[in-house]
Coordinates of C-alpha atoms and ligand atoms in Angstrom, one line a residue:
V19 CA 48.9 369.1 190.3
N20 CA 51.1 367.7 187.4
A21 CA 50.2 364.3 187.6
W22 CA 51.3 361.6 185.1
R23 CA 50.2 358.0 185.1
N24 CA 51.1 355.0 182.9
W25 CA 48.9 352.8 181.0
S26 CA 48.8 349.9 183.5
G27 CA 48.1 352.6 186.3
E28 CA 50.8 350.9 188.4
L29 CA 53.4 354.0 188.0
V30 CA 52.7 357.6 188.9
S31 CA 54.7 360.7 188.9
T32 CA 54.1 364.4 190.3
P33 CA 56.9 366.5 188.7
A34 CA 57.6 370.0 189.9
R35 CA 57.4 370.9 186.1
L36 CA 55.2 369.5 183.3
E37 CA 56.4 371.1 180.1
R38 CA 55.1 370.7 176.7
P39 CA 57.8 372.0 174.2
R40 CA 56.7 372.6 170.5
S41 CA 60.1 372.6 169.1
T42 CA 63.9 371.6 169.6
A43 CA 64.6 374.8 170.8
E44 CA 61.9 374.7 173.3
V45 CA 63.2 371.5 174.5
A46 CA 66.6 372.8 174.8
A47 CA 65.2 375.7 176.8
A48 CA 63.4 373.5 179.1
I49 CA 66.8 371.3 179.9
A50 CA 68.7 374.6 180.6
R51 CA 66.0 375.7 183.2
S52 CA 66.2 372.7 184.9
S53 CA 69.8 372.6 186.5
G54 CA 71.0 368.9 186.3
S55 CA 73.0 367.8 189.3
G56 CA 72.5 363.9 189.2
S57 CA 71.7 363.7 192.8
G58 CA 67.8 363.6 192.3
S59 CA 66.9 367.3 191.9
G60 CA 67.0 368.8 188.4
V61 CA 66.2 365.3 186.8
V62 CA 64.4 365.5 183.3
R63 CA 62.5 362.9 181.8
V64 CA 60.2 362.5 178.5
A65 CA 57.0 360.6 178.8
G66 CA 55.8 359.3 175.6
A67 CA 52.5 357.6 175.5
G68 CA 53.0 356.1 179.1
H69 CA 52.9 352.4 177.6
S70 CA 55.9 351.2 179.5
F71 CA 55.6 349.1 182.5
S72 CA 59.1 349.8 183.9
D73 CA 59.8 352.9 185.7
L74 CA 61.7 354.6 183.3
V75 CA 59.4 357.9 183.0
P76 CA 58.8 358.9 186.7
V77 CA 60.8 361.7 188.1
P78 CA 61.6 362.8 191.6
P79 CA 59.0 365.5 192.9
D80 CA 61.5 368.1 192.2
G81 CA 62.2 367.0 188.4
T82 CA 60.7 368.0 185.1
L83 CA 58.8 366.0 183.1
L84 CA 58.5 366.7 179.2
R85 CA 55.6 365.6 176.9
L86 CA 56.3 365.8 173.2
D87 CA 52.8 365.3 172.1
A88 CA 52.8 368.8 170.2
M89 CA 56.0 367.5 168.4
D90 CA 54.1 365.1 165.9
R91 CA 54.8 366.7 162.6
I92 CA 56.2 364.8 159.2
L93 CA 59.0 367.1 158.3
D94 CA 60.1 365.3 155.2
V95 CA 59.3 362.3 153.0
D96 CA 61.2 360.8 150.4
R97 CA 59.2 358.1 148.7
A98 CA 62.0 356.9 146.4
T99 CA 64.4 356.1 149.3
G100 CA 61.7 355.4 151.8
L101 CA 63.5 358.0 154.3
V102 CA 61.0 359.7 156.3
R103 CA 62.0 362.6 158.8
V104 CA 59.6 363.4 161.7
Q105 CA 59.2 364.8 165.0
A106 CA 59.6 362.4 167.8
G107 CA 56.5 362.8 169.6
I108 CA 54.3 361.5 166.7
R109 CA 52.2 358.3 167.6
L110 CA 52.8 355.3 165.4
R111 CA 49.4 355.1 164.6
A112 CA 49.3 358.7 163.2
L113 CA 52.5 358.1 161.5
S114 CA 51.3 354.8 160.0
D115 CA 48.2 356.8 158.4
R116 CA 50.5 359.4 157.3
L117 CA 53.1 357.1 155.6
A118 CA 50.1 355.3 153.9
E119 CA 49.3 358.4 152.2
H120 CA 52.7 358.6 150.7
G121 CA 52.6 354.9 149.9
L122 CA 55.0 353.9 152.7
A123 CA 54.9 351.9 155.9
F124 CA 56.8 350.5 158.8
E125 CA 58.6 347.3 157.9
N126 CA 57.2 345.9 161.1
L127 CA 55.4 346.7 164.1
G128 CA 54.4 345.3 167.6
D129 CA 50.7 344.5 168.5
I130 CA 49.6 348.0 169.5
N131 CA 50.2 351.5 167.6
V132 CA 49.6 354.0 170.3
Q133 CA 53.0 354.6 171.3
S134 CA 55.0 357.6 170.6
L135 CA 57.9 356.9 167.9
A136 CA 60.7 357.8 170.3
G137 CA 59.3 355.9 173.2
A138 CA 59.0 352.9 170.9
I139 CA 62.5 353.2 169.8
A140 CA 64.0 354.0 173.2
T141 CA 62.7 350.7 174.7
G142 CA 63.4 348.3 171.7
T143 CA 59.6 347.9 170.8
H144 CA 59.3 344.8 168.4
G145 CA 57.0 342.8 166.5
T146 CA 57.7 339.4 165.3
G147 CA 59.5 338.3 162.4
A148 CA 62.6 335.6 162.4
Q149 CA 64.3 337.7 159.6
L150 CA 63.2 341.3 160.8
A151 CA 64.7 343.4 163.6
P152 CA 62.9 345.8 165.9
V153 CA 61.4 349.1 165.0
H154 CA 64.9 351.2 165.9
A155 CA 66.9 349.2 163.5
N156 CA 65.4 351.4 160.8
V157 CA 66.5 354.6 162.5
V158 CA 69.1 356.2 160.2
A159 CA 69.4 359.5 162.0
L160 CA 68.5 361.1 165.3
Q161 CA 68.4 364.6 166.5
L162 CA 68.8 365.0 170.4
V163 CA 69.1 367.5 173.0
D164 CA 71.7 366.5 175.4
G165 CA 71.9 367.0 179.2
T166 CA 73.6 370.3 179.0
G167 CA 71.1 371.6 176.4
E168 CA 73.0 371.2 173.4
T169 CA 71.5 369.7 170.3
H170 CA 73.2 367.0 168.2
E171 CA 72.5 365.2 164.9
L172 CA 73.6 361.5 165.3
T173 CA 74.2 360.0 161.9
S174 CA 77.5 357.9 162.4
E175 CA 76.8 354.1 162.9
D176 CA 78.7 354.1 166.0
D177 CA 76.7 356.9 167.5
L178 CA 73.5 355.4 166.2
R179 CA 74.3 352.0 167.6
A180 CA 74.5 353.6 171.0
A181 CA 71.6 355.8 170.7
R182 CA 68.9 353.9 168.9
V183 CA 67.9 351.9 172.2
S184 CA 68.7 354.5 174.8
L185 CA 66.0 354.5 177.5
G186 CA 66.1 358.3 177.1
A187 CA 69.2 358.4 178.9
L188 CA 71.3 360.1 176.3
G189 CA 69.0 362.9 175.7
V190 CA 65.7 364.1 174.4
V191 CA 65.0 362.9 171.0
T192 CA 63.4 365.5 168.8
E193 CA 63.6 364.4 165.4
V194 CA 64.0 360.9 164.0
T195 CA 64.8 359.9 160.4
L196 CA 63.3 356.5 159.7
R197 CA 63.8 354.1 156.6
C198 CA 60.3 352.9 155.7
V199 CA 59.3 350.3 153.0
P200 CA 56.6 350.5 150.2
L201 CA 52.9 350.2 151.7
F202 CA 52.0 346.5 151.6
T203 CA 49.0 344.5 152.5
L204 CA 49.1 341.5 155.0
R205 CA 47.1 338.3 155.0
G206 CA 46.9 337.6 158.7
V207 CA 45.5 333.9 159.7
D208 CA 44.8 333.3 163.3
E209 CA 44.6 329.7 164.3
P210 CA 44.2 327.6 167.1
R211 CA 46.6 324.5 166.9
P212 CA 47.7 321.8 169.2
L213 CA 50.6 323.3 171.4
E214 CA 52.9 320.1 171.0
E215 CA 52.7 320.3 167.4
V216 CA 53.6 323.8 167.3
L217 CA 56.5 323.4 169.5
A218 CA 57.7 320.3 167.5
S219 CA 57.6 322.4 164.3
L220 CA 58.6 325.9 165.7
D221 CA 61.6 326.4 163.5
E222 CA 60.0 325.7 160.6
L223 CA 56.9 327.9 161.5
A224 CA 58.9 330.8 162.7
D225 CA 61.3 330.8 159.6
G226 CA 58.3 329.7 157.1
A227 CA 56.5 333.0 157.6
E228 CA 57.2 336.7 157.5
H229 CA 55.7 337.1 161.0
F230 CA 54.7 334.1 163.3
E231 CA 53.9 334.3 166.9
F232 CA 51.7 332.3 169.4
Y233 CA 49.7 332.7 172.5
V234 CA 49.2 330.0 175.2
F235 CA 47.0 330.1 178.0
P236 CA 48.0 328.3 181.3
H237 CA 46.0 325.2 182.0
T238 CA 45.6 324.6 178.0
D239 CA 47.3 322.5 175.4
V240 CA 46.5 324.8 172.6
A241 CA 48.6 327.4 170.8
L242 CA 46.6 330.4 169.3
T243 CA 49.0 331.1 166.3
R244 CA 49.2 334.1 164.2
T245 CA 50.9 334.0 160.9
N246 CA 51.0 337.1 158.7
N247 CA 52.4 337.2 155.3
R248 CA 52.5 339.7 152.4
V249 CA 50.1 339.5 149.7
E250 CA 49.7 341.3 146.5
G251 CA 46.6 343.3 145.9
P252 CA 44.7 345.9 147.8
P253 CA 43.5 345.7 151.6
R254 CA 40.1 344.0 152.2
P255 CA 39.4 345.6 155.4
P256 CA 36.3 344.3 157.3
R257 CA 33.3 346.5 157.7
P258 CA 33.4 348.8 160.8
A259 CA 30.7 346.6 162.4
R260 CA 32.7 343.4 161.7
R261 CA 35.9 345.0 163.0
F262 CA 34.2 346.1 166.3
L263 CA 32.7 342.4 167.0
E264 CA 36.2 340.9 166.3
D265 CA 38.5 343.5 168.0
V266 CA 36.4 344.8 170.8
A267 CA 33.5 342.7 171.6
L268 CA 35.1 339.2 171.2
T269 CA 38.6 339.8 171.8
N270 CA 38.4 342.5 174.4
G271 CA 34.7 342.0 175.7
A272 CA 34.5 338.3 176.4
F273 CA 37.9 338.0 177.4
G274 CA 37.4 341.0 179.7
T275 CA 34.5 339.2 181.3
A276 CA 36.4 336.2 181.9
C277 CA 39.2 338.3 183.6
R278 CA 37.0 339.9 186.0
L279 CA 35.3 336.5 186.9
A280 CA 39.0 335.3 187.6
R281 CA 39.5 338.1 189.6
A282 CA 36.5 337.5 191.8
R283 CA 37.1 333.7 192.1
P284 CA 40.7 332.7 191.2
S285 CA 39.9 329.1 191.4
L286 CA 38.0 329.4 188.4
V287 CA 41.2 330.2 186.3
P288 CA 41.8 326.9 184.8
A289 CA 38.3 326.3 183.7
L290 CA 38.0 330.0 182.4
N291 CA 41.1 329.5 180.4
R292 CA 40.2 326.4 178.8
S293 CA 36.8 328.1 178.0
I294 CA 38.3 330.9 176.0
V295 CA 40.6 328.7 174.2
R296 CA 37.6 326.5 173.2
L297 CA 35.9 329.7 172.0
A298 CA 38.7 330.9 170.1
S299 CA 38.1 330.3 166.4
G300 CA 40.4 330.9 163.5
R301 CA 40.1 334.2 161.3
T302 CA 41.8 335.5 158.2
R303 CA 42.2 339.2 157.6
V304 CA 43.6 340.9 154.4
D305 CA 44.3 344.5 155.3
R306 CA 47.0 347.4 155.4
S307 CA 49.9 345.8 157.2
D308 CA 49.6 348.3 160.2
R309 CA 45.9 347.4 160.8
V310 CA 46.8 343.6 160.9
F311 CA 49.9 344.1 163.0
A312 CA 48.0 346.2 165.8
S313 CA 44.9 345.8 167.6
P314 CA 43.1 347.7 170.5
R315 CA 43.9 346.5 174.0
L316 CA 41.0 347.4 176.2
V317 CA 41.6 344.8 179.0
H318 CA 44.3 346.4 181.1
F319 CA 47.1 344.2 182.4
T320 CA 50.8 344.3 183.7
E321 CA 53.5 342.5 181.8
M322 CA 56.9 341.3 182.0
E323 CA 58.9 340.1 178.5
V324 CA 62.1 338.4 178.3
A325 CA 64.4 337.8 175.2
V326 CA 66.4 334.7 174.9
D327 CA 68.6 332.9 172.5
R328 CA 66.0 331.4 170.1
A329 CA 67.5 328.1 170.9
H330 CA 66.0 328.0 174.4
I331 CA 62.6 329.3 173.6
V332 CA 60.9 325.6 174.0
D333 CA 62.5 325.0 177.3
L334 CA 61.8 328.4 178.7
L335 CA 58.3 328.2 177.5
R336 CA 57.6 324.9 179.1
A337 CA 59.1 325.8 182.5
A338 CA 57.5 329.2 182.5
K339 CA 53.9 327.9 181.7
A340 CA 54.3 325.1 184.4
E341 CA 55.0 328.1 186.9
A342 CA 52.2 330.0 185.6
E343 CA 50.0 327.1 186.6
R344 CA 51.0 327.4 190.0
H345 CA 49.4 330.9 190.2
P346 CA 46.0 332.1 189.2
V347 CA 46.7 333.7 185.7
P348 CA 44.0 334.2 183.2
F349 CA 45.9 335.8 180.5
P350 CA 48.0 333.9 177.8
M351 CA 51.7 334.0 177.4
E352 CA 53.2 335.1 174.0
V353 CA 56.0 333.9 172.1
R354 CA 57.6 336.2 169.3
F355 CA 60.7 335.9 167.2
V356 CA 63.3 338.7 166.1
A357 CA 66.4 338.3 164.1
A358 CA 69.7 338.8 165.6
D359 CA 70.1 342.7 166.0
D360 CA 73.3 344.5 166.0
S361 CA 71.8 347.8 165.1
A362 CA 71.7 348.7 168.8
L363 CA 74.1 348.0 171.7
L364 CA 71.2 347.6 174.2
S365 CA 69.0 345.9 171.8
P366 CA 67.7 342.8 173.8
A367 CA 68.1 340.9 170.5
H368 CA 71.8 342.0 170.3
G369 CA 74.0 339.4 168.7
R370 CA 71.7 336.3 168.8
P371 CA 68.7 335.1 167.0
T372 CA 66.0 335.9 169.7
A373 CA 62.7 334.8 170.8
Y374 CA 60.7 336.7 173.1
L375 CA 58.3 335.3 175.9
A376 CA 56.0 337.7 177.4
S377 CA 53.9 337.0 180.8
H378 CA 50.8 338.9 181.4
Q379 CA 48.9 339.4 184.6
Y380 CA 45.1 340.8 184.8
R381 CA 45.0 344.3 186.5
G382 CA 44.1 343.8 190.2
M383 CA 45.4 340.3 190.4
P384 CA 48.7 339.3 192.2
A385 CA 51.5 339.7 189.6
E386 CA 54.6 339.9 191.6
P387 CA 55.0 336.3 192.7
F388 CA 54.3 335.0 189.4
L389 CA 56.3 337.1 187.2
R390 CA 59.5 336.9 189.8
A391 CA 59.4 333.2 189.5
V392 CA 59.4 333.4 185.9
H393 CA 62.2 336.1 185.9
A394 CA 64.2 333.5 188.0
I395 CA 63.5 330.9 185.4
A396 CA 64.4 333.0 182.4
D397 CA 67.4 334.2 184.2
G398 CA 68.8 330.5 184.0
F399 CA 68.6 331.0 180.2
G400 CA 70.5 334.2 180.1
A401 CA 67.6 336.1 179.4
R402 CA 67.6 340.0 178.7
P403 CA 64.5 342.0 179.9
H404 CA 62.4 344.0 177.4
W405 CA 63.4 347.6 178.5
G406 CA 59.7 349.0 178.7
K407 CA 58.4 345.9 180.8
R408 CA 58.7 344.9 184.3
H409 CA 61.8 343.3 185.5
W410 CA 64.1 343.1 188.6
H411 CA 67.4 343.7 186.9
T412 CA 70.0 346.3 187.9
A413 CA 72.9 347.7 186.1
E414 CA 75.1 345.3 187.8
T415 CA 73.1 342.2 186.5
L416 CA 72.6 343.9 183.1
A417 CA 76.0 345.0 182.1
P418 CA 77.5 341.4 181.9
R419 CA 74.5 340.6 179.4
Y420 CA 75.5 343.3 176.9
P421 CA 78.9 343.4 175.0
G422 CA 78.3 347.0 174.0
W423 CA 77.7 348.2 177.4
E424 CA 80.9 350.2 178.2
A425 CA 80.5 351.9 174.7
F426 CA 77.0 352.8 175.4
Q427 CA 78.2 354.4 178.8
A428 CA 81.0 356.2 177.2
L429 CA 78.5 358.0 174.8
R430 CA 76.1 358.6 178.0
A431 CA 78.9 360.3 179.9
R432 CA 79.6 362.4 176.7
L433 CA 75.9 363.5 176.5
D434 CA 74.8 363.5 179.9
P435 CA 77.9 364.2 182.0
E436 CA 75.9 365.5 185.0
G437 CA 73.2 362.9 185.0
T438 CA 70.3 365.1 184.2
F439 CA 68.4 362.3 182.6
A440 CA 69.3 359.8 185.5
S441 CA 66.1 359.4 187.3
P442 CA 66.0 356.6 190.1
G443 CA 64.5 354.4 187.6
V444 CA 67.3 355.0 185.0
A445 CA 70.0 354.8 187.7
R446 CA 68.9 351.4 188.7
V447 CA 69.1 349.8 185.5
L448 CA 71.9 351.7 183.7
G449 CA 74.0 352.9 187.0
R450 CA 74.7 356.7 187.8
V451 CA 76.5 358.7 185.4
P452 CA 80.3 358.1 186.4
V453 CA 81.4 360.7 188.9
G454 CA 83.6 363.2 187.5
A455 CA 82.2 362.7 183.8
A456 CA 81.6 366.4 183.7
A457 CA 84.9 367.2 185.3
Q458 CA 86.7 365.2 182.7
L459 CA 85.1 366.6 179.7
A460 CA 85.7 370.2 181.0
A461 CA 89.4 369.3 181.4
R462 CA 89.6 368.4 177.7
Ligands
LIG2 C1 49.1 347.0 175.8 C2 50.5 347.2 175.3 C3 51.2 346.5 174.4 C4 52.4 346.5 174.0 N1 52.7 345.7 172.7 C5 54.1 345.8 172.8 C6 54.7 345.0 171.7 O1 53.9 344.5 170.8 N2 55.9 345.0 171.4 C7 56.8 345.6 172.2 O2 58.2 345.6 172.1 N3 56.5 346.3 173.3 C8 55.1 346.7 173.5 N4 54.7 347.3 174.4 C9 55.6 348.0 175.2 C10 55.7 349.5 174.4 O3 56.0 349.5 173.1 C11 57.1 350.3 175.1 O4 57.0 350.3 176.5 C12 57.2 351.7 174.6 O5 58.3 352.2 175.2 C13 55.9 352.4 174.9 O6 56.2 353.7 174.2 P1 55.5 355.1 174.7 O7 55.6 356.1 173.7 O8 54.5 354.8 175.7 O9 57.0 355.5 175.7 P2 56.9 355.8 177.2 O10 56.6 354.4 177.9 O11 56.1 357.0 177.5 O12 58.5 355.9 177.6 C14 59.3 354.9 177.4 C15 60.8 355.4 177.4 O13 61.0 356.4 176.3 C16 61.6 357.6 176.6 N5 61.3 358.5 175.8 C17 59.9 358.8 175.4 N6 60.0 359.9 174.3 C18 61.3 360.1 174.4 C19 62.2 361.2 173.7 N7 61.5 362.1 172.7 N8 63.4 361.3 173.9 C20 64.0 360.4 174.8 N9 63.4 359.7 175.4 C21 62.1 359.4 175.3 C22 60.9 357.6 178.1 O14 61.6 358.6 178.7 C23 61.2 356.1 178.6 O15 62.4 355.9 179.0 C24 53.3 347.3 174.8 C25 52.7 347.9 176.0 C26 51.4 348.1 176.3 C27 50.9 348.8 177.3

């Protein structure tokens, strides 16, 4: 059976065909084999690393799923300009290692690095940094195979603005040219601080560091802050045993135990959360940037993340935390910052300095009532969802939130006139490809 399952285990798909192309030509052939019709049959989707919580990957039972794991080569590196051409299936971690060999690095990353490059870009994956844009903003060219099997090299800013964050709805991205920065060392300081103190000086904290974020457990009044800044000099990585102790045994092991207890006895959540926060001590790391940004996530959860105008984040966090305290939630909420991002029409940070609020729930504990309640609160603040995380929006509710919606749809009609990539999950959030798009194109 061609079974596919996402990281959280909540989404499954059993496509009629699961193909593993090794080249752009093989991608084009796979698309040509699956006659697109827009009505369910012939739908083609790509699975990256399966780290999205939203149902963008699953196809109907008669559909085709492509995995680009074998398309993971570095094609060209220009150290002087920082421009790097790679195949789209490469994982962020492997790419970071290869970039480091060439003295280069991602400008910024999220808190894991196991995603595929194309998957991370397609959903607007971001890290934190009030002056920095998400990963996709550094894409300067994209090669993609459209819904008719034709290959395009997108280089104009107009096309790229539509295609950087595409949800995989414009085509199968096969190669990416990425602007990288010289390799750098980060000093990462994790420090528990009184929540009210952090909220009172949030602008200074967010603007005063290259990367600032914090976590808050429901039922606690502590912000677990993380502040990362560049430093001169080489990395001073911890010994493997220490890294294991910090990243695996403490962060994931002790926390995982608390989560299992919470799942068995939800009434213990307030006490467990307070204990975890009391145990949280500060730590400082000086390491290669990607190793400070990303850490292993071994405790499985489900997640929703919303993007709001940064001016609203304190009010949103207060309301969402109060809501979380009405449910048994042994996971922290997370606040991050991103600069206004006009590099992509569908970037959740489009047009406004943005703060993200992520809400998590431990695997196997009731998530939907909690997440839906926070969703409704966030809606009151004009939130846009992270495309790769859980949300209950539809094309109708999303279109008015994006000034560039129509421009995106115009390119979509051009590149996917028959709805080859419009799986039910994609059609829900982007709508169906306009009826007649194919005929209109043919008539031109
Ligand atoms: C533990 C965990 C931590 C996370 N941390 C962060 C974080 O810090 N910041 C953040 O912003 N997000 C975070 N995420 C979300 C994650 O970065 C995104 O959901 C990302 O899209 C996952 O990449 P993937 O390779 O797994 O893609 P998938 O989930 O497999 O696919 C995502 C989308 O990309 C499309 N796609 C994949 N490859 C291609 C291609 N070649 N061409 C066209 N479309 C393609 C898919 O069809 C789908 O629409 C996290 C998720 C998890 C599970």
